[in-house]
Coordinates of C-alpha atoms and ligand atoms in Angstrom, one line a residue:
X1 CA -26.1 52.9 62.4
X2 CA -23.7 50.6 64.3
X3 CA -22.2 51.3 67.7
X4 CA -18.5 50.6 68.1
X5 CA -16.5 50.0 71.3
X6 CA -13.3 52.0 71.7
X7 CA -11.2 48.9 71.2
X8 CA -13.0 48.1 67.9
X9 CA -12.4 51.6 66.6
X10 CA -8.7 51.5 67.6
X11 CA -8.1 48.1 66.0
X12 CA -10.0 48.8 62.7
X13 CA -7.1 50.3 60.8
X14 CA -5.0 47.2 61.4
X15 CA -7.4 45.2 59.2
X16 CA -6.5 47.2 56.1
X17 CA -4.1 44.8 54.4
X18 CA -6.2 44.3 51.3
X19 CA -6.4 48.0 50.5
X20 CA -2.7 48.6 50.7
X21 CA -1.3 47.8 47.2
X22 CA 2.0 49.7 46.9
X23 CA 4.1 52.1 48.8
X24 CA 4.3 55.4 46.9
X25 CA 7.1 57.9 47.3
X26 CA 6.1 61.0 49.4
X27 CA 5.3 64.0 47.2
X28 CA 7.7 66.9 48.0
X29 CA 6.5 70.5 47.8
X30 CA 10.0 71.8 48.8
X31 CA 10.7 75.0 46.9
X32 CA 7.1 75.2 45.5
X33 CA 6.1 78.9 45.4
X34 CA 2.5 79.9 45.9
X35 CA 1.1 82.7 43.7
X36 CA -2.2 84.5 43.3
X37 CA -2.9 85.4 39.6
X38 CA -5.6 88.0 38.9
X39 CA -7.8 86.5 36.2
X40 CA -10.3 89.4 35.6
X41 CA -13.0 87.1 34.6
X42 CA -10.9 85.3 32.0
X43 CA -9.4 82.3 33.8
X44 CA -9.2 80.5 30.4
X45 CA -6.7 83.0 29.1
X46 CA -4.5 82.5 32.2
X47 CA -4.9 78.7 32.1
X48 CA -3.6 78.8 28.5
X49 CA -0.5 80.7 29.4
X50 CA 0.4 78.5 32.3
X51 CA -0.4 75.2 30.5
X52 CA 2.7 73.0 30.4
X53 CA 4.1 74.3 33.7
X54 CA 4.3 72.1 36.7
X55 CA 1.9 73.6 39.3
X56 CA -0.8 72.6 41.8
X57 CA -4.1 74.6 41.6
X58 CA -5.7 75.6 45.0
X59 CA -9.0 77.3 44.3
X60 CA -11.9 76.1 42.1
X61 CA -13.5 79.6 41.8
X62 CA -11.2 81.4 39.4
X63 CA -13.4 84.3 38.3
X64 CA -11.4 86.9 40.1
X65 CA -8.1 85.1 40.8
X66 CA -6.2 81.8 40.6
X67 CA -4.1 80.6 43.5
X68 CA -1.5 77.9 42.7
X69 CA 1.8 76.6 43.8
X70 CA 4.5 76.4 41.1
X71 CA 7.2 73.8 41.1
X72 CA 10.7 75.1 41.7
X73 CA 11.9 74.2 38.2
X74 CA 9.2 76.4 36.6
X75 CA 9.2 79.4 38.9
X76 CA 11.5 81.5 36.7
X77 CA 9.4 80.6 33.6
X78 CA 6.2 81.4 35.4
X79 CA 7.5 84.8 36.6
X80 CA 8.7 85.7 33.0
X81 CA 5.1 85.3 31.7
X82 CA 4.3 88.8 32.9
X83 CA 1.0 87.8 34.6
X84 CA -0.5 90.0 37.3
X85 CA 0.6 88.1 40.4
X86 CA 1.4 88.4 44.1
X87 CA 3.3 85.8 46.1
X88 CA 1.2 83.9 48.7
X89 CA 4.0 81.8 50.0
X90 CA 7.8 81.5 49.2
X91 CA 8.2 77.8 50.0
X92 CA 5.2 75.6 50.5
X93 CA 7.4 72.6 51.5
X94 CA 8.9 74.6 54.4
X95 CA 5.4 75.3 55.8
X96 CA 4.3 71.7 55.3
X97 CA 7.4 70.5 57.2
X98 CA 6.6 73.0 60.0
X99 CA 2.9 71.8 60.1
X100 CA 4.0 68.2 60.3
X101 CA 5.6 68.7 63.8
X102 CA 2.8 66.9 65.6
X103 CA 2.8 67.3 69.4
X104 CA 2.6 64.0 71.4
X105 CA -0.8 63.0 72.5
X106 CA -1.5 64.0 76.1
X107 CA -4.3 63.5 78.5
X108 CA -5.5 65.2 81.7
X109 CA -8.1 63.9 84.1
X110 CA -11.6 64.9 84.8
X111 CA -12.8 62.9 87.9
X112 CA -11.2 59.5 87.3
X113 CA -11.4 59.5 83.5
X114 CA -8.5 60.4 81.1
X115 CA -9.5 63.3 78.8
X116 CA -7.4 64.7 75.9
X117 CA -5.6 67.8 77.1
X118 CA -6.4 71.1 75.6
X119 CA -2.8 71.1 74.2
X120 CA -4.3 68.8 71.5
X121 CA -5.3 71.9 69.7
X122 CA -1.7 73.3 69.6
X123 CA -0.8 71.1 66.6
X124 CA -2.1 68.8 63.9
X125 CA -2.1 65.0 64.5
X126 CA -1.7 61.6 63.0
X127 CA -4.8 59.7 62.0
X128 CA -4.5 57.1 64.7
X129 CA -4.3 59.8 67.4
X130 CA -7.5 61.4 66.1
X131 CA -9.3 58.1 66.8
X132 CA -7.7 57.9 70.3
X133 CA -8.8 61.5 70.9
X134 CA -12.4 60.8 70.3
X135 CA -12.4 57.5 72.1
X136 CA -10.9 59.1 75.2
X137 CA -13.2 62.1 75.1
X138 CA -16.2 59.9 74.8
X139 CA -15.0 57.6 77.5
X140 CA -14.9 60.5 80.0
X141 CA -18.6 61.3 79.3
X142 CA -20.3 57.9 79.0
X143 CA -23.6 59.1 80.5
X144 CA -24.5 61.4 77.6
X145 CA -22.4 60.2 74.6
X146 CA -21.6 57.1 72.6
X147 CA -19.2 56.3 69.8
X148 CA -20.9 55.7 66.4
X149 CA -19.7 54.6 63.0
X150 CA -21.6 55.1 59.7
X151 CA -19.8 52.2 58.2
X152 CA -16.4 51.9 56.5
X153 CA -14.5 53.7 53.8
X154 CA -13.5 52.1 50.5
X155 CA -10.1 51.3 52.2
X156 CA -11.9 49.7 55.2
X157 CA -11.4 52.5 57.7
X158 CA -14.3 53.3 60.1
X159 CA -16.4 56.4 59.4
X160 CA -16.4 57.0 63.1
X161 CA -18.0 59.7 65.1
X162 CA -19.8 60.6 68.3
X163 CA -23.4 61.0 69.4
X164 CA -24.1 63.4 72.2
X165 CA -27.4 64.0 74.0
X166 CA -28.7 65.9 77.0
X167 CA -31.2 65.6 79.8
X168 CA -34.0 64.4 77.5
X169 CA -32.2 61.2 77.0
X170 CA -30.6 59.6 73.9
X171 CA -32.3 60.2 70.6
X172 CA -35.0 62.5 72.0
X173 CA -34.3 65.8 70.2
X174 CA -33.8 67.1 66.6
X175 CA -30.3 66.4 65.3
X176 CA -27.4 68.7 64.8
X177 CA -25.2 66.9 62.4
X178 CA -21.5 67.8 61.5
X179 CA -19.2 66.3 59.0
X180 CA -15.5 67.2 58.9
X181 CA -12.6 66.4 56.5
X182 CA -14.6 65.4 53.4
X183 CA -11.7 66.9 51.5
X184 CA -8.6 65.2 52.7
X185 CA -6.3 68.2 52.7
X186 CA -8.6 70.4 54.7
X187 CA -6.9 69.6 58.0
X188 CA -8.2 72.6 59.9
X189 CA -11.7 71.2 59.5
X190 CA -10.8 68.1 61.6
X191 CA -9.4 70.2 64.4
X192 CA -12.3 72.6 64.5
X193 CA -14.9 69.9 64.5
X194 CA -13.0 68.2 67.4
X195 CA -12.8 71.4 69.3
X196 CA -16.6 71.9 69.0
X197 CA -17.1 68.4 70.3
X198 CA -14.6 68.9 73.1
X199 CA -16.5 72.1 74.2
X200 CA -19.9 70.5 74.1
X201 CA -18.8 67.7 76.3
X202 CA -16.4 69.3 78.7
X203 CA -18.6 72.4 79.4
X204 CA -22.0 70.6 79.6
X205 CA -22.0 70.4 83.4
X206 CA -20.5 73.8 84.1
X207 CA -21.8 76.3 81.5
X208 CA -25.6 76.9 81.5
X209 CA -25.6 78.0 77.8
X210 CA -23.9 74.8 76.8
X211 CA -26.2 72.8 78.9
X212 CA -29.2 74.4 77.3
X213 CA -27.8 73.6 73.8
X214 CA -27.0 70.0 74.5
X215 CA -30.4 69.5 76.2
X216 CA -32.1 70.8 73.1
X217 CA -30.4 68.7 70.4
X218 CA -28.9 65.3 69.7
X219 CA -25.4 65.9 68.2
X220 CA -24.0 63.5 65.5
X221 CA -20.4 64.5 64.8
X222 CA -18.1 62.7 62.4
X223 CA -14.7 64.5 62.3
X224 CA -13.1 62.6 59.4
X225 CA -15.5 61.3 56.8
X226 CA -12.7 60.8 54.2
X227 CA -10.2 58.7 56.3
X228 CA -8.5 57.1 53.3
X229 CA -7.8 60.5 51.7
X230 CA -6.8 62.0 55.1
X231 CA -4.3 59.2 55.7
X232 CA -2.9 59.7 52.2
X233 CA -2.3 63.4 52.9
X234 CA -0.1 62.2 55.9
X235 CA 1.7 59.4 54.1
X236 CA 2.1 60.6 50.5
X237 CA 0.6 63.8 49.3
X238 CA -0.3 66.7 51.6
X239 CA -2.5 68.3 49.0
X240 CA -4.7 65.3 48.1
X241 CA -8.5 66.2 48.0
X242 CA -10.6 63.2 47.0
X243 CA -11.1 59.8 48.4
X244 CA -8.8 56.9 47.3
X245 CA -11.2 54.8 45.2
X246 CA -9.6 53.2 42.1
X247 CA -11.9 52.5 39.1
X248 CA -11.5 50.3 36.1
X249 CA -10.5 52.0 32.9
X250 CA -8.4 54.8 34.5
X251 CA -5.2 55.1 36.3
X252 CA -6.5 58.2 38.1
X253 CA -7.5 57.7 41.7
X254 CA -10.3 59.2 43.7
X255 CA -13.8 60.6 43.6
X256 CA -14.8 64.0 45.0
X257 CA -17.2 62.9 47.8
X258 CA -18.7 66.4 47.7
X259 CA -19.9 65.7 44.1
X260 CA -21.2 62.2 44.8
X261 CA -24.4 62.7 46.9
X262 CA -27.6 61.4 45.3
X263 CA -29.4 64.7 44.6
X264 CA -29.4 66.4 41.2
X265 CA -26.2 64.4 40.7
X266 CA -26.8 64.0 37.0
X267 CA -27.0 67.7 36.2
X268 CA -24.1 69.1 34.3
X269 CA -21.9 72.0 35.1
X270 CA -21.2 71.5 38.8
X271 CA -18.8 68.6 38.7
X272 CA -16.5 66.7 36.4
X273 CA -16.9 63.4 34.5
X274 CA -13.1 63.1 34.2
X275 CA -11.7 60.7 36.7
X276 CA -8.5 62.7 36.8
X277 CA -10.3 65.9 37.8
X278 CA -10.3 67.2 41.4
X279 CA -14.1 67.4 41.2
X280 CA -14.7 64.0 39.7
X281 CA -18.3 63.0 40.5
X282 CA -18.1 59.2 40.0
X283 CA -20.0 57.0 37.5
X284 CA -23.3 57.0 39.4
X285 CA -24.8 58.9 42.2
X286 CA -23.6 57.6 45.6
X287 CA -21.2 55.1 44.0
X288 CA -18.6 55.5 46.8
X289 CA -18.5 53.4 50.0
X290 CA -18.4 56.6 52.1
X291 CA -21.4 58.3 50.6
X292 CA -23.5 55.1 50.6
X293 CA -22.7 54.7 54.4
X294 CA -23.3 58.4 55.1
X295 CA -26.6 58.3 53.2
X296 CA -27.7 55.4 55.4
X297 CA -26.7 57.1 58.6
X298 CA -28.4 60.3 57.5
X299 CA -31.6 58.4 56.6
X300 CA -31.6 56.8 60.1
X301 CA -31.1 60.1 61.9
X302 CA -33.8 61.8 59.7
X303 CA -36.3 59.1 60.4
X304 CA -35.6 59.0 64.1
X305 CA -35.4 62.7 65.0
X306 CA -35.2 64.9 62.0
X307 CA -32.3 67.2 61.2
X308 CA -32.4 70.8 62.4
X309 CA -28.9 71.7 61.3
X310 CA -26.2 70.1 59.1
X311 CA -22.8 71.7 58.6
X312 CA -20.1 70.3 56.3
X313 CA -16.9 71.8 57.6
X314 CA -14.3 72.7 54.9
X315 CA -11.4 75.0 54.2
X316 CA -10.6 77.5 52.9
X317 CA -11.9 81.0 52.1
X318 CA -14.0 82.0 55.1
X319 CA -17.5 81.5 53.8
X320 CA -20.9 80.4 55.2
X321 CA -22.7 78.9 52.3
X322 CA -26.4 78.1 52.3
X323 CA -28.2 75.9 49.6
X324 CA -28.3 75.5 46.7
X325 CA -25.1 74.5 44.9
X326 CA -26.9 72.9 41.9
X327 CA -28.6 76.1 40.8
X328 CA -27.7 79.8 41.2
X329 CA -31.4 80.8 41.2
X330 CA -33.2 78.1 43.2
X331 CA -33.7 79.1 46.8
X332 CA -34.9 77.2 49.9
X333 CA -38.4 78.1 51.1
X334 CA -36.9 79.3 54.3
X335 CA -34.4 81.6 52.6
X336 CA -35.2 84.6 54.7
X337 CA -34.4 82.7 57.9
X338 CA -31.2 81.2 56.3
X339 CA -30.0 84.7 55.5
X340 CA -30.8 86.1 59.0
X341 CA -29.0 83.2 60.7
X342 CA -26.0 83.1 58.4
X343 CA -25.5 86.8 58.7
X344 CA -25.8 86.6 62.5
X345 CA -23.3 83.8 62.5
X346 CA -20.8 85.8 60.5
X347 CA -21.2 88.8 62.8
X348 CA -20.7 86.6 65.9
X349 CA -17.6 84.9 64.4
X350 CA -16.0 88.3 63.7
X351 CA -16.4 89.3 67.4
X352 CA -13.5 87.0 68.5
X353 CA -10.6 88.1 66.3
X354 CA -12.3 90.2 63.5
X355 CA -12.2 87.3 61.0
X356 CA -14.6 88.1 58.2
X357 CA -16.8 85.4 56.8
X358 CA -18.8 86.0 53.6
X359 CA -22.3 84.4 53.6
X360 CA -24.8 83.6 50.9
X361 CA -26.3 80.9 48.7
X362 CA -23.4 78.6 47.6
X363 CA -23.8 78.6 43.8
X364 CA -24.3 82.4 43.5
X365 CA -21.7 83.2 46.2
X366 CA -19.0 80.8 45.1
X367 CA -19.7 78.4 42.2
X368 CA -22.0 75.7 41.1
X369 CA -21.7 72.2 42.5
X370 CA -23.8 69.1 41.9
X371 CA -24.0 66.2 44.3
X372 CA -22.8 68.3 47.2
X373 CA -23.8 67.4 50.8
X374 CA -25.8 70.4 51.8
X375 CA -28.1 70.2 48.7
X376 CA -28.8 66.5 49.7
X377 CA -29.3 67.3 53.3
X378 CA -31.7 70.1 52.7
X379 CA -33.7 68.7 49.8
X380 CA -33.7 65.0 50.5
X381 CA -32.9 64.6 54.2
X382 CA -35.1 67.7 54.9
X383 CA -32.5 69.4 57.2
X384 CA -34.0 72.8 58.1
X385 CA -30.5 74.3 57.6
X386 CA -27.7 72.6 55.7
X387 CA -24.6 74.7 55.2
X388 CA -21.0 74.6 54.1
X389 CA -18.5 76.5 56.3
X390 CA -15.2 77.2 54.7
X391 CA -12.8 77.9 57.5
X392 CA -9.6 80.0 57.7
X393 CA -7.6 81.2 55.9
X394 CA -9.3 83.9 53.8
X395 CA -9.0 83.4 50.1
X396 CA -6.6 86.4 50.0
X397 CA -3.7 85.1 52.0
X398 CA -1.4 82.3 52.9
X399 CA -1.2 78.8 51.6
X400 CA -4.8 77.8 51.7
X401 CA -4.9 74.3 53.0
X402 CA -1.7 74.5 55.0
X403 CA -2.7 76.7 57.9
X404 CA -0.1 77.2 60.6
X405 CA -0.7 75.2 63.8
X406 CA -0.7 78.4 65.8
X407 CA -4.0 79.3 64.0
X408 CA -5.8 76.1 65.1
X409 CA -7.1 77.5 68.4
X410 CA -8.2 80.9 67.1
X411 CA -9.9 79.3 64.1
X412 CA -11.7 76.9 66.5
X413 CA -12.6 79.5 69.2
X414 CA -14.2 81.8 66.7
X415 CA -16.4 79.0 65.4
X416 CA -17.3 77.9 68.9
X417 CA -18.4 81.5 69.6
X418 CA -20.4 81.3 66.4
X419 CA -22.1 78.1 67.5
X420 CA -22.9 79.7 70.9
X421 CA -25.0 82.2 68.8
X422 CA -26.4 79.9 66.2
X423 CA -27.5 76.8 68.2
X424 CA -29.6 78.7 70.8
X425 CA -31.0 81.1 68.1
X426 CA -32.0 78.8 65.3
Ligands
LIG1 O1 -15.9 72.7 46.1 C1 -16.3 72.3 47.2 O2 -16.7 71.2 47.4 C2 -16.3 73.3 48.4 N1 -15.1 74.1 48.4 S1 -13.6 73.4 48.7 O3 -12.6 74.4 48.4 N2 -13.5 73.2 50.3 O4 -13.5 72.2 48.0 C3 -17.4 74.3 48.3 C4 -18.8 73.7 48.3 C5 -19.8 74.8 48.4 N3 -20.8 74.6 47.5 C6 -20.9 75.4 46.4 N4 -20.0 76.3 46.1 N5 -21.9 75.2 45.6
LIG2 ZN1 -13.6 71.2 50.9

């Protein structure tokens, strides 16, 4: 693990010349209409009917329903198919335009240091501002935090993050380890992970519960582990999921980093071998720059302190998913404890706004995945708990990945309340 100064992290994106090959036209979703189609356990039949239409699929678990956005030119044809549908959103482009109204970056002061203002959480933000946010936040709390970087992405961007510790001193406690934005389009995960970081640091000296939590664990938090994909969602295609790795022999770009971790990667059924698929697993386990760097960081943390809790923050669907993804029957040896804690977490999350989170083992609750991070973290990095949290919205509403900015704070507050239960209880 390398430590970076604020200046180095800020300047890093300027050194990207080699990765930028051509300027692509921004993808427009204006007039795209989002639908939910009931599939009644026969998604193949639905897929056959809509083949040939221009649409963007949203969900990977299509047993019950398929959510998708249909291009304006095909909406009438789609509606004439007579499928059992409901409209999720009339104009995806309009919501994307609304969501792109980023508020200017503002700071306030704590003592003499500039800290990002809480208004940060009123809108989404440009990639460069996310780096400034973390640099400024860390800069205000130098006594118990440091900036970290796991390394660099395929496009040369830093896999930056923050390490926070308490009264026991740096590196003295088991680790709580968070990853955000592995899937580029899941913008709410960036904001929620930043909010949790913000609360841990700004409340440490005033809130006894927070002090006890930070004194018990070393936090390693990386809000954007897929920076190349994230930047691409802001410059070119809001609904991009994978990283931006190009490979020989295909014009399709990107590997799904949540299918690339080196644990049971070779099993079939939980990922795609097609480079054009949204769940493309790569050619070999861990053959992306990001996963190689994150494996190294994880190995270091594990060796130094051990990992108590890992959470990979995603959207959407409102799920708390425990291992395993590779098998629907395999269970961790501490399954009973995993169930108690994930059910307790769901209950605590619901207390804030009534938001319902479904919990359970990931394969049997949602679908099979191979090479996903929680399987690796639990089985290889021996994290006691290694979960996926799929944030708002629920799978039954709205536009999925495009969540209105007015929902950022509620989505973050309910998770913070959840953490105030989970971290002292586990
Ligand atoms: O497919 C994924 O990687 C995650 N869902 S998302 O829509 N955010 O892409 C879910 C991973 C959870 N693991 C399993 N379902 N096995
Ligand atoms: Zn995801």
